[in-house]
Short mmCIF file of C-alpha atoms and ligand atoms in Angstrom, two decimals:
data_model
loop_
_atom_site.label_atom_id
_atom_site.label_comp_id
_atom_site.label_asym_id
_atom_site.label_seq_id
_atom_site.Cartn_x
_atom_site.Cartn_y
_atom_site.Cartn_z
CA UNK A 1 -13.05 -3.57 -15.74
CA UNK A 2 -14.48 -6.55 -17.56
CA UNK A 3 -12.72 -9.83 -17.00
CA UNK A 4 -12.89 -13.24 -18.61
CA UNK A 5 -12.27 -16.80 -17.46
CA UNK A 6 -9.11 -16.93 -19.59
CA UNK A 7 -7.86 -13.85 -17.80
CA UNK A 8 -8.03 -15.78 -14.52
CA UNK A 9 -5.87 -18.49 -16.09
CA UNK A 10 -3.37 -15.87 -17.21
CA UNK A 11 -3.20 -14.47 -13.68
CA UNK A 12 -2.74 -17.97 -12.32
CA UNK A 13 0.15 -18.51 -14.72
CA UNK A 14 1.64 -15.26 -13.45
CA UNK A 15 1.32 -16.31 -9.80
CA UNK A 16 2.77 -19.72 -10.54
CA UNK A 17 5.81 -18.06 -12.13
CA UNK A 18 6.50 -16.22 -8.89
CA UNK A 19 7.15 -19.39 -6.94
CA UNK A 20 10.16 -20.72 -8.88
CA UNK A 21 11.55 -17.20 -9.29
CA UNK A 22 11.45 -16.72 -5.56
CA UNK A 23 12.70 -20.17 -4.67
CA UNK A 24 15.61 -19.95 -7.09
CA UNK A 25 16.91 -16.72 -5.59
CA UNK A 26 16.29 -17.56 -1.99
CA UNK A 27 17.96 -20.95 -2.21
CA UNK A 28 20.92 -19.48 -4.07
CA UNK A 29 21.38 -16.78 -1.46
CA UNK A 30 20.25 -18.33 1.77
CA UNK A 31 20.40 -22.12 1.59
CA UNK A 32 17.51 -22.43 3.98
CA UNK A 33 15.36 -25.40 4.76
CA UNK A 34 12.66 -26.02 7.27
CA UNK A 35 12.33 -28.82 9.79
CA UNK A 36 9.30 -30.31 8.06
CA UNK A 37 10.75 -30.09 4.54
CA UNK A 38 8.16 -27.51 3.50
CA UNK A 39 8.64 -23.93 2.39
CA UNK A 40 6.17 -22.40 4.84
CA UNK A 41 5.10 -18.77 4.58
CA UNK A 42 2.83 -16.63 6.71
CA UNK A 43 1.11 -14.64 3.97
CA UNK A 44 -1.74 -12.44 5.05
CA UNK A 45 -4.29 -12.31 2.26
CA UNK A 46 -7.68 -10.64 2.36
CA UNK A 47 -10.82 -10.39 0.28
CA UNK A 48 -13.45 -7.68 0.06
CA UNK A 49 -17.22 -8.03 -0.34
CA UNK A 50 -18.56 -8.24 -3.88
CA UNK A 51 -21.59 -6.52 -5.41
CA UNK A 52 -23.89 -7.11 -8.35
CA UNK A 53 -23.92 -4.44 -11.04
CA UNK A 54 -27.38 -3.23 -12.21
CA UNK A 55 -27.10 -5.64 -15.16
CA UNK A 56 -26.59 -8.56 -12.79
CA UNK A 57 -22.88 -9.08 -13.34
CA UNK A 58 -20.71 -9.82 -10.38
CA UNK A 59 -18.19 -7.11 -9.54
CA UNK A 60 -15.30 -7.39 -7.12
CA UNK A 61 -11.67 -6.42 -6.61
CA UNK A 62 -9.19 -8.33 -8.74
CA UNK A 63 -7.47 -10.17 -5.89
CA UNK A 64 -10.80 -11.18 -4.38
CA UNK A 65 -11.58 -12.88 -7.70
CA UNK A 66 -8.29 -14.71 -7.62
CA UNK A 67 -8.50 -15.89 -3.99
CA UNK A 68 -12.05 -17.13 -4.56
CA UNK A 69 -11.10 -19.08 -7.67
CA UNK A 70 -10.54 -22.82 -8.01
CA UNK A 71 -7.14 -21.92 -9.49
CA UNK A 72 -6.08 -20.43 -6.16
CA UNK A 73 -7.42 -23.34 -4.12
CA UNK A 74 -5.64 -25.85 -6.36
CA UNK A 75 -2.42 -23.96 -6.93
CA UNK A 76 0.17 -26.49 -8.09
CA UNK A 77 2.87 -25.51 -5.61
CA UNK A 78 0.53 -25.73 -2.66
CA UNK A 79 1.85 -29.07 -1.46
CA UNK A 80 5.36 -27.80 -0.89
CA UNK A 81 5.05 -24.03 -0.86
CA UNK A 82 2.43 -23.85 1.84
CA UNK A 83 1.04 -20.83 3.61
CA UNK A 84 -0.11 -20.82 7.20
CA UNK A 85 -3.46 -19.13 6.52
CA UNK A 86 -6.33 -21.55 5.91
CA UNK A 87 -8.49 -20.73 2.86
CA UNK A 88 -11.53 -20.22 5.06
CA UNK A 89 -9.75 -17.51 7.04
CA UNK A 90 -8.61 -15.77 3.84
CA UNK A 91 -12.13 -15.95 2.43
CA UNK A 92 -13.81 -14.42 5.52
CA UNK A 93 -15.29 -11.05 4.52
CA UNK A 94 -14.87 -9.57 7.98
CA UNK A 95 -11.30 -8.26 7.81
CA UNK A 96 -10.85 -8.18 11.61
CA UNK A 97 -11.85 -11.82 12.07
CA UNK A 98 -9.80 -12.80 9.05
CA UNK A 99 -6.72 -10.96 10.34
CA UNK A 100 -7.04 -12.43 13.85
CA UNK A 101 -7.36 -15.98 12.57
CA UNK A 102 -4.57 -15.69 10.02
CA UNK A 103 -2.22 -14.32 12.68
CA UNK A 104 -3.24 -17.01 15.14
CA UNK A 105 -2.42 -19.71 12.57
CA UNK A 106 0.88 -18.01 11.77
CA UNK A 107 1.85 -17.85 15.44
CA UNK A 108 1.01 -21.49 16.11
CA UNK A 109 3.20 -22.57 13.20
CA UNK A 110 6.00 -20.09 13.99
CA UNK A 111 8.77 -22.67 14.19
CA UNK A 112 8.17 -23.69 10.55
CA UNK A 113 7.71 -20.27 9.00
CA UNK A 114 10.47 -19.24 6.55
CA UNK A 115 8.91 -16.16 4.97
CA UNK A 116 6.37 -13.52 5.83
CA UNK A 117 4.30 -11.46 3.44
CA UNK A 118 1.25 -9.60 2.23
CA UNK A 119 0.60 -7.79 -1.03
CA UNK A 120 1.43 -4.21 -0.06
CA UNK A 121 3.68 -2.96 2.75
CA UNK A 122 0.76 -0.94 4.19
CA UNK A 123 -1.39 -4.05 4.71
CA UNK A 124 1.49 -5.96 6.26
CA UNK A 125 2.20 -3.19 8.75
CA UNK A 126 -1.45 -3.00 9.70
CA UNK A 127 -1.24 -6.68 10.55
CA UNK A 128 1.86 -6.03 12.67
CA UNK A 129 -0.01 -3.29 14.54
CA UNK A 130 -2.99 -5.61 14.98
CA UNK A 131 -0.63 -8.22 16.40
CA UNK A 132 0.81 -5.69 18.85
CA UNK A 133 -2.71 -4.78 19.98
CA UNK A 134 -4.00 -8.34 20.24
CA UNK A 135 -1.04 -10.46 21.35
CA UNK A 136 -2.47 -11.07 24.83
CA UNK A 137 -5.73 -12.36 23.40
CA UNK A 138 -3.95 -14.41 20.73
CA UNK A 139 -1.66 -15.96 23.35
CA UNK A 140 -4.65 -16.73 25.57
CA UNK A 141 -6.18 -18.67 22.67
CA UNK A 142 -2.94 -20.58 22.10
CA UNK A 143 -2.71 -21.34 25.83
CA UNK A 144 -6.22 -22.76 26.02
CA UNK A 145 -6.49 -24.15 22.49
CA UNK A 146 -9.67 -22.15 21.84
CA UNK A 147 -10.69 -19.25 19.61
CA UNK A 148 -11.91 -15.89 20.97
CA UNK A 149 -15.71 -15.71 21.19
CA UNK A 150 -15.90 -12.70 18.83
CA UNK A 151 -14.72 -14.94 16.00
CA UNK A 152 -18.19 -15.89 14.87
CA UNK A 153 -17.48 -16.89 11.26
CA UNK A 154 -17.85 -20.66 11.37
CA UNK A 155 -15.39 -21.32 8.51
CA UNK A 156 -12.76 -19.29 10.32
CA UNK A 157 -13.40 -20.93 13.69
CA UNK A 158 -13.32 -24.50 12.44
CA UNK A 159 -10.23 -24.09 10.31
CA UNK A 160 -8.32 -22.34 13.09
CA UNK A 161 -9.37 -24.86 15.75
CA UNK A 162 -8.04 -27.70 13.62
CA UNK A 163 -4.66 -25.93 13.34
CA UNK A 164 -4.53 -25.03 17.05
CA UNK A 165 -4.89 -28.69 17.88
CA UNK A 166 -5.30 -28.27 21.64
CA UNK A 167 -3.75 -26.09 24.35
CA UNK A 168 -0.08 -25.06 24.20
CA UNK A 169 0.95 -23.24 27.36
CA UNK A 170 4.66 -23.20 26.55
CA UNK A 171 4.25 -21.59 23.12
CA UNK A 172 1.85 -18.97 24.50
CA UNK A 173 4.30 -18.02 27.27
CA UNK A 174 7.20 -17.78 24.82
CA UNK A 175 5.34 -15.47 22.43
CA UNK A 176 3.95 -13.34 25.25
CA UNK A 177 7.43 -12.86 26.70
CA UNK A 178 8.70 -11.65 23.31
CA UNK A 179 5.99 -9.01 23.14
CA UNK A 180 6.52 -7.98 26.75
CA UNK A 181 10.21 -7.27 26.12
CA UNK A 182 11.30 -3.62 26.33
CA UNK A 183 11.50 -2.91 22.61
CA UNK A 184 9.56 -4.12 19.61
CA UNK A 185 12.58 -3.63 17.36
CA UNK A 186 13.17 -6.81 15.37
CA UNK A 187 10.06 -8.43 16.89
CA UNK A 188 9.18 -10.22 13.63
CA UNK A 189 12.54 -11.94 13.54
CA UNK A 190 12.12 -13.09 17.13
CA UNK A 191 8.56 -14.32 16.75
CA UNK A 192 9.34 -16.11 13.48
CA UNK A 193 13.05 -16.89 13.95
CA UNK A 194 13.58 -18.79 10.70
CA UNK A 195 12.21 -16.04 8.49
CA UNK A 196 14.52 -15.21 5.61
CA UNK A 197 12.66 -12.32 4.02
CA UNK A 198 9.46 -10.30 3.98
CA UNK A 199 7.56 -10.37 0.71
CA UNK A 200 5.68 -7.08 0.38
CA UNK A 201 5.67 -4.46 -2.36
CA UNK A 202 7.90 -1.59 -1.25
CA UNK A 203 8.34 0.22 -4.56
CA UNK A 204 6.41 3.34 -5.62
CA UNK A 205 4.36 4.94 -2.86
CA UNK A 206 4.99 1.90 -0.64
CA UNK A 207 8.66 2.91 -0.27
CA UNK A 208 7.53 5.21 2.54
CA UNK A 209 7.07 2.13 4.73
CA UNK A 210 10.62 0.80 4.41
CA UNK A 211 11.97 2.36 7.66
CA UNK A 212 9.08 0.99 9.74
CA UNK A 213 9.41 -2.44 8.14
CA UNK A 214 13.12 -2.42 8.85
CA UNK A 215 12.44 -1.54 12.47
CA UNK A 216 9.99 -4.38 13.06
CA UNK A 217 11.83 -6.94 10.96
CA UNK A 218 15.30 -6.25 12.32
CA UNK A 219 16.59 -5.63 8.80
CA UNK A 220 15.29 -8.72 6.97
CA UNK A 221 15.38 -8.40 3.15
CA UNK A 222 12.23 -6.77 1.75
CA UNK A 223 11.08 -8.43 -1.43
CA UNK A 224 8.92 -6.68 -4.04
CA UNK A 225 8.12 -9.51 -6.33
CA UNK A 226 5.36 -8.33 -8.62
CA UNK A 227 3.98 -5.31 -10.40
CA UNK A 228 0.28 -5.52 -11.17
CA UNK A 229 -3.00 -3.59 -11.31
CA UNK A 230 -6.71 -4.10 -11.66
CA UNK A 231 -6.37 -3.67 -15.43
CA UNK A 232 -3.70 -6.34 -15.82
CA UNK A 233 -0.83 -8.09 -14.07
CA UNK A 234 2.30 -6.66 -15.64
CA UNK A 235 5.57 -8.17 -14.53
CA UNK A 236 7.89 -9.89 -12.08
CA UNK A 237 11.07 -8.98 -10.29
CA UNK A 238 13.41 -11.76 -11.32
CA UNK A 239 16.09 -10.64 -8.86
CA UNK A 240 13.80 -10.47 -5.83
CA UNK A 241 16.44 -10.26 -3.12
CA UNK A 242 17.96 -7.06 -4.48
CA UNK A 243 17.74 -3.81 -2.51
CA UNK A 244 14.34 -2.03 -2.73
CA UNK A 245 15.96 0.87 -4.58
CA UNK A 246 17.28 -1.50 -7.28
CA UNK A 247 14.00 -3.28 -8.00
CA UNK A 248 13.10 -3.67 -11.67
CA UNK A 249 10.18 -5.54 -13.12
CA UNK A 250 10.36 -7.67 -16.27
CA UNK A 251 7.04 -7.37 -18.10
CA UNK A 252 5.51 -10.66 -19.24
CA UNK A 253 4.49 -10.14 -22.87
CA UNK A 254 1.68 -12.69 -22.68
CA UNK A 255 -0.24 -10.65 -20.10
CA UNK A 256 -1.23 -7.80 -22.44
CA UNK A 257 -0.11 -5.92 -25.52
CA UNK A 258 2.28 -3.36 -24.05
CA UNK A 259 2.92 0.07 -25.52
CA UNK A 260 4.90 2.98 -24.17
CA UNK A 261 4.39 6.69 -24.41
CA UNK A 262 7.76 8.44 -24.01
CA UNK A 263 7.62 11.21 -21.42
CA UNK A 264 10.00 13.94 -20.36
CA UNK A 265 12.70 12.67 -17.96
CA UNK A 266 12.02 15.33 -15.35
CA UNK A 267 8.41 16.49 -15.61
CA UNK A 268 7.14 13.06 -16.78
CA UNK A 269 4.82 14.94 -19.09
CA UNK A 270 4.11 13.96 -22.67
CA UNK A 271 5.99 16.09 -25.18
CA UNK A 272 5.15 16.92 -28.77
CA UNK A 273 8.56 15.87 -30.07
CA UNK A 274 8.62 13.66 -33.14
CA UNK A 275 10.86 11.23 -31.23
CA UNK A 276 8.18 10.96 -28.55
CA UNK A 277 5.80 8.68 -30.41
CA UNK A 278 4.32 5.59 -28.80
CA UNK A 279 6.65 2.59 -29.08
CA UNK A 280 6.24 -1.16 -28.61
CA UNK A 281 7.86 -3.25 -25.91
CA UNK A 282 10.79 -4.24 -28.15
CA UNK A 283 11.58 -0.63 -29.04
CA UNK A 284 11.98 0.98 -25.63
CA UNK A 285 15.39 2.51 -24.94
CA UNK A 286 17.45 2.04 -21.85
CA UNK A 287 17.44 5.04 -19.48
CA UNK A 288 14.25 6.53 -20.93
CA UNK A 289 10.98 7.24 -19.13
CA UNK A 290 7.63 6.03 -20.43
CA UNK A 291 4.00 5.99 -19.50
CA UNK A 292 2.54 2.49 -19.75
CA UNK A 293 -0.37 1.77 -22.11
CA UNK A 294 -1.87 -1.70 -22.28
CA UNK A 295 -4.38 -3.48 -24.45
CA UNK A 296 -6.05 -6.56 -23.01
CA UNK A 297 -9.08 -8.54 -24.17
CA UNK A 298 -11.10 -6.19 -21.96
CA UNK A 299 -9.94 -2.88 -23.40
CA UNK A 300 -7.15 -0.39 -23.79
CA UNK A 301 -5.91 1.48 -20.75
CA UNK A 302 -3.53 4.29 -19.92
CA UNK A 303 -2.53 2.90 -16.57
CA UNK A 304 -1.07 6.17 -15.31
CA UNK A 305 2.26 4.68 -14.24
CA UNK A 306 5.60 6.18 -15.24
CA UNK A 307 8.35 3.57 -15.72
CA UNK A 308 12.05 3.83 -16.54
CA UNK A 309 13.94 1.25 -18.59
CA UNK A 310 16.79 -0.03 -16.43
CA UNK A 311 18.14 -2.95 -18.46
CA UNK A 312 17.29 -6.16 -20.26
CA UNK A 313 16.83 -9.79 -19.31
CA UNK A 314 17.87 -11.53 -22.51
CA UNK A 315 15.83 -9.37 -24.90
CA UNK A 316 13.07 -8.47 -22.46
CA UNK A 317 13.26 -4.89 -21.17
CA UNK A 318 13.15 -4.31 -17.44
CA UNK A 319 11.55 -1.30 -15.80
CA UNK A 320 11.78 0.44 -12.49
CA UNK A 321 8.57 1.96 -11.18
CA UNK A 322 9.05 5.73 -11.06
CA UNK A 323 5.69 7.10 -9.95
CA UNK A 324 2.00 7.11 -10.61
CA UNK A 325 1.05 10.16 -12.61
CA UNK A 326 -0.87 12.75 -10.63
CA UNK A 327 -0.81 11.07 -7.25
CA UNK A 328 0.34 13.26 -4.40
CA UNK A 329 -0.88 11.28 -1.40
CA UNK A 330 -1.25 7.57 -0.86
CA UNK A 331 -1.33 5.61 2.38
CA UNK A 332 -2.96 2.33 1.40
CA UNK A 333 -4.82 1.66 -1.86
CA UNK A 334 -5.98 5.29 -1.99
CA UNK A 335 -4.57 7.53 -4.71
CA UNK A 336 -5.21 11.24 -4.17
CA UNK A 337 -4.23 13.65 -6.93
CA UNK A 338 -3.34 17.31 -6.66
CA UNK A 339 -6.72 18.12 -8.15
CA UNK A 340 -8.66 15.92 -5.67
CA UNK A 341 -6.81 17.63 -2.84
CA UNK A 342 -7.42 21.11 -4.21
CA UNK A 343 -11.15 20.48 -4.60
CA UNK A 344 -11.43 19.15 -1.05
CA UNK A 345 -9.42 22.00 0.45
CA UNK A 346 -11.42 24.59 -1.52
CA UNK A 347 -14.71 23.12 -0.37
CA UNK A 348 -13.59 23.00 3.27
CA UNK A 349 -12.40 26.60 3.35
CA UNK A 350 -15.52 27.87 1.59
CA UNK A 351 -17.89 26.16 3.95
CA UNK A 352 -16.15 26.39 7.30
CA UNK A 353 -13.34 28.92 7.39
CA UNK A 354 -14.67 32.13 8.92
CA UNK A 355 -12.68 35.32 9.42
CA UNK A 356 -9.53 33.68 8.07
CA UNK A 357 -7.89 33.38 4.67
CA UNK A 358 -6.10 30.29 3.54
CA UNK A 359 -2.96 31.75 1.93
CA UNK A 360 -1.11 28.53 1.14
CA UNK A 361 -1.33 24.82 1.76
CA UNK A 362 0.56 21.62 1.23
CA UNK A 363 0.25 18.03 2.41
CA UNK A 364 2.25 15.11 3.73
CA UNK A 365 1.59 11.36 4.06
CA UNK A 366 2.56 10.64 7.66
CA UNK A 367 3.43 6.97 8.03
CA UNK A 368 5.34 7.26 11.31
CA UNK A 369 2.34 5.74 13.09
CA UNK A 370 0.15 2.82 11.97
CA UNK A 371 -2.16 3.31 10.20
CA UNK A 372 -0.66 6.28 8.41
CA UNK A 373 -2.70 9.43 7.85
CA UNK A 374 -2.90 12.54 5.68
CA UNK A 375 -1.48 15.75 7.11
CA UNK A 376 -2.42 19.15 5.69
CA UNK A 377 -0.28 22.19 6.40
CA UNK A 378 -2.36 25.36 6.21
CA UNK A 379 -1.08 28.92 6.49
CA UNK A 380 -3.96 31.06 7.73
CA UNK A 381 -4.19 34.82 7.93
CA UNK A 382 -6.88 36.84 9.67
CA UNK A 383 -8.99 38.55 7.03
CA UNK A 384 -8.52 42.09 8.33
CA UNK A 385 -5.09 42.22 10.02
CA UNK A 386 -1.73 40.47 10.11
CA UNK A 387 -1.91 39.19 13.67
CA UNK A 388 -1.47 35.51 14.38
CA UNK A 389 -4.81 33.80 13.61
CA UNK A 390 -7.24 32.84 16.37
CA UNK A 391 -7.93 29.17 15.77
CA UNK A 392 -11.34 27.94 16.75
CA UNK A 393 -11.01 24.22 17.53
CA UNK A 394 -14.48 23.27 16.31
CA UNK A 395 -14.09 25.26 13.09
CA UNK A 396 -10.72 23.66 12.33
CA UNK A 397 -12.06 20.17 13.07
CA UNK A 398 -14.98 20.86 10.74
CA UNK A 399 -12.49 21.84 8.02
CA UNK A 400 -10.67 18.51 8.54
CA UNK A 401 -13.94 16.57 8.27
CA UNK A 402 -15.04 18.47 5.19
CA UNK A 403 -11.76 17.66 3.41
CA UNK A 404 -12.25 13.98 4.20
CA UNK A 405 -15.89 14.02 3.08
CA UNK A 406 -14.76 15.45 -0.27
CA UNK A 407 -12.02 12.90 -0.92
CA UNK A 408 -12.80 9.96 -3.15
CA UNK A 409 -14.55 6.66 -2.55
CA UNK A 410 -11.42 4.60 -1.90
CA UNK A 411 -10.04 7.09 0.62
CA UNK A 412 -13.33 7.14 2.50
CA UNK A 413 -13.57 3.36 2.45
CA UNK A 414 -10.06 3.02 3.85
CA UNK A 415 -11.00 5.47 6.63
CA UNK A 416 -14.51 4.26 7.34
CA UNK A 417 -14.62 0.53 6.63
CA UNK A 418 -11.05 -0.79 6.56
CA UNK A 419 -9.46 1.46 9.16
CA UNK A 420 -6.33 1.42 7.02
CA UNK A 421 -5.96 5.22 7.13
CA UNK A 422 -6.01 7.25 10.35
CA UNK A 423 -7.82 10.55 11.06
CA UNK A 424 -6.77 13.45 8.84
CA UNK A 425 -4.60 15.98 10.64
CA UNK A 426 -4.39 19.70 10.04
CA UNK A 427 -1.21 21.50 11.14
CA UNK A 428 -1.66 25.25 11.00
CA UNK A 429 1.66 27.03 10.42
CA UNK A 430 2.64 30.60 11.30
CA UNK A 431 2.47 33.42 8.76
CA UNK A 432 5.50 33.47 6.49
CA UNK A 433 6.14 29.72 6.66
CA UNK A 434 5.52 29.19 2.96
CA UNK A 435 7.95 32.02 2.16
CA UNK A 436 10.54 30.17 4.21
CA UNK A 437 9.68 27.03 2.24
CA UNK A 438 10.25 28.87 -1.02
CA UNK A 439 13.58 30.27 0.23
CA UNK A 440 14.62 26.76 1.13
CA UNK A 441 13.71 25.41 -2.33
CA UNK A 442 15.61 28.20 -4.01
CA UNK A 443 18.64 27.54 -1.83
CA UNK A 444 18.43 23.96 -3.09
CA UNK A 445 18.53 25.09 -6.72
CA UNK A 446 14.90 25.82 -7.69
CA UNK A 447 14.37 28.71 -10.08
CA UNK A 448 12.65 31.76 -8.56
CA UNK A 449 10.66 32.31 -11.75
CA UNK A 450 9.35 28.83 -11.94
CA UNK A 451 8.85 28.10 -8.24
CA UNK A 452 5.50 26.51 -7.44
CA UNK A 453 4.42 25.57 -3.94
CA UNK A 454 4.65 21.78 -3.78
CA UNK A 455 1.23 20.36 -2.97
CA UNK A 456 2.89 17.50 -1.16
CA UNK A 457 6.18 17.33 0.72
CA UNK A 458 8.24 14.27 1.45
CA UNK A 459 10.35 13.96 4.59
CA UNK A 460 13.51 16.07 4.83
CA UNK A 461 14.28 19.79 4.91
CA UNK A 462 10.90 21.00 3.66
CA UNK A 463 9.04 18.99 6.27
CA UNK A 464 11.33 20.28 9.01
CA UNK A 465 10.63 23.87 8.01
CA UNK A 466 6.89 23.29 8.13
CA UNK A 467 6.93 21.30 11.36
CA UNK A 468 9.08 23.83 13.17
CA UNK A 469 6.45 26.53 12.56
CA UNK A 470 3.28 24.71 13.61
CA UNK A 471 0.97 26.85 15.78
CA UNK A 472 -1.98 24.47 16.06
CA UNK A 473 -2.84 20.83 15.35
CA UNK A 474 -6.32 19.48 14.71
CA UNK A 475 -7.77 16.10 13.75
CA UNK A 476 -11.07 14.97 12.26
CA UNK A 477 -13.40 13.88 15.02
CA UNK A 478 -15.53 11.51 12.93
CA UNK A 479 -15.00 9.07 10.08
CA UNK A 480 -16.23 10.26 6.67
CA UNK A 481 -19.42 8.93 5.13
CA UNK A 482 -19.03 5.86 2.98
CA UNK A 483 -21.56 3.64 1.25
CA UNK A 484 -20.54 0.39 -0.45
CA UNK A 485 -22.00 1.36 -3.80
CA UNK A 486 -19.02 1.58 -6.14
CA UNK A 487 -16.05 -0.64 -6.62
CA UNK A 488 -12.30 -0.48 -6.26
CA UNK A 489 -9.48 -2.94 -5.78
P1 AMP B 501 -5.05 -0.89 -8.43
O1 AMP B 501 -5.52 -1.06 -9.83
O2 AMP B 501 -5.89 0.00 -7.59
O3 AMP B 501 -4.75 -2.21 -7.79
O4 AMP B 501 -3.66 -0.14 -8.48
C1 AMP B 501 -2.65 -0.55 -9.34
C2 AMP B 501 -1.54 0.46 -9.20
O5 AMP B 501 -0.79 0.24 -8.00
C3 AMP B 501 -0.50 0.34 -10.30
O6 AMP B 501 -0.93 0.93 -11.50
C4 AMP B 501 0.65 1.07 -9.65
O7 AMP B 501 0.47 2.46 -9.68
C5 AMP B 501 0.56 0.58 -8.21
N1 AMP B 501 1.41 -0.63 -8.06
C6 AMP B 501 1.08 -1.91 -8.21
N2 AMP B 501 2.14 -2.73 -8.05
C7 AMP B 501 3.19 -1.91 -7.79
C8 AMP B 501 4.57 -2.11 -7.54
N3 AMP B 501 5.11 -3.33 -7.50
N4 AMP B 501 5.34 -1.03 -7.32
C9 AMP B 501 4.82 0.22 -7.34
N5 AMP B 501 3.53 0.48 -7.56
C10 AMP B 501 2.72 -0.56 -7.79
#
């Protein structure tokens, strides 16, 4: 998406708005203050490498542009609203080194930290997992006042060394003891005891991470403060300490020209009704569902998000995020549609499945471990009889790999480069499982005539039915191919 210098200013305005919105609510509700008079946050922010397009233009993810800008470096609230991560650690392209250094700085300043955050819940939980895996090494660095030798980025090293400011045996022992305790429940609250909330987006597909965040944070408020995309930054949550299920975003009319395509309340599909014509921001109706369309100086976009009008702030409508159209699976920044999944599954079965028929399939985003991973449920039938299928381990693993190879660029990057998605898992279920799934849906009120196998299940009864009939589990044995040729955010 093309971008202009003015657009960067608009985004900066948007970010600057977040600070007073957040401070107003947190002071009203929590009356907190820190020992050094600063509002210190451990915010874990990352960039990705940029490329040149064939015409010589620079291309990079939207947040990378912002973090590399002068506007970010000179943000007006920086003096008071500080974050523990030094710019040089944020701007390190090696995400492992960047993560290590940002966590090290956050740990050293733990007694001042009042808030924790990242952009999306998935990235924050990856950092928590990284912390669990590296706490011994991080504590060793705090104890000796040095930085691990594998941190070779000089900007990272120098900035972290200046924050470490010499050895601190006592702090290292304290943190290590917290991690060596029996349970990790509430660990974030113990490591950063003054933390009042965790600022990560937990609406939309990120809602799947709420239970894990609650476990690690010991129930701290989860704050979804902004709604944005590569095309445009849309709006803010002006009541940020509300429950995740009550989050609404107020769109900022200066960010783009907003239009809304009314969609059916249940199917979220466009209808041909006369009353379903595109409307402007001022004409949306409370309780109705719309697909968002925006026009910026760089073009007009159907973003693909379905929003519901929940109320008004003065005259500005507020929207809850309902879902992204056509996305069945998402763990991190990946967005896999029913069609993407079908193509990948079809390719895998055609190439690798021998002697067996794939009679039905569905999928599940398993986020019970970090990183989360895709799970496919396959019902397989021998081609020439109705006996339970013989499952050849190598063949099933090849099917898993083929599915991953066929998924899109962002999925493969998350798997291959970022490590933000784990190995794809295939759970083969016994014959008749999908009939049991249909019976269950019908018992819950689905119509027999209109029943369609869901291509993705969420937790709950359907998942239990599938899981209770698993006869074999397989994982991909290699990461999918990925070349840094295209772009994503
Ligand atoms: P991208 O352009 O890849 O950064 O993805 C932007 C998309 O992420 C949006 O169009 C939404 O579908 C989703 N998204 C961004 N912010 C939020 C949010 N606060 N809540 C739910 N989904 C979000």
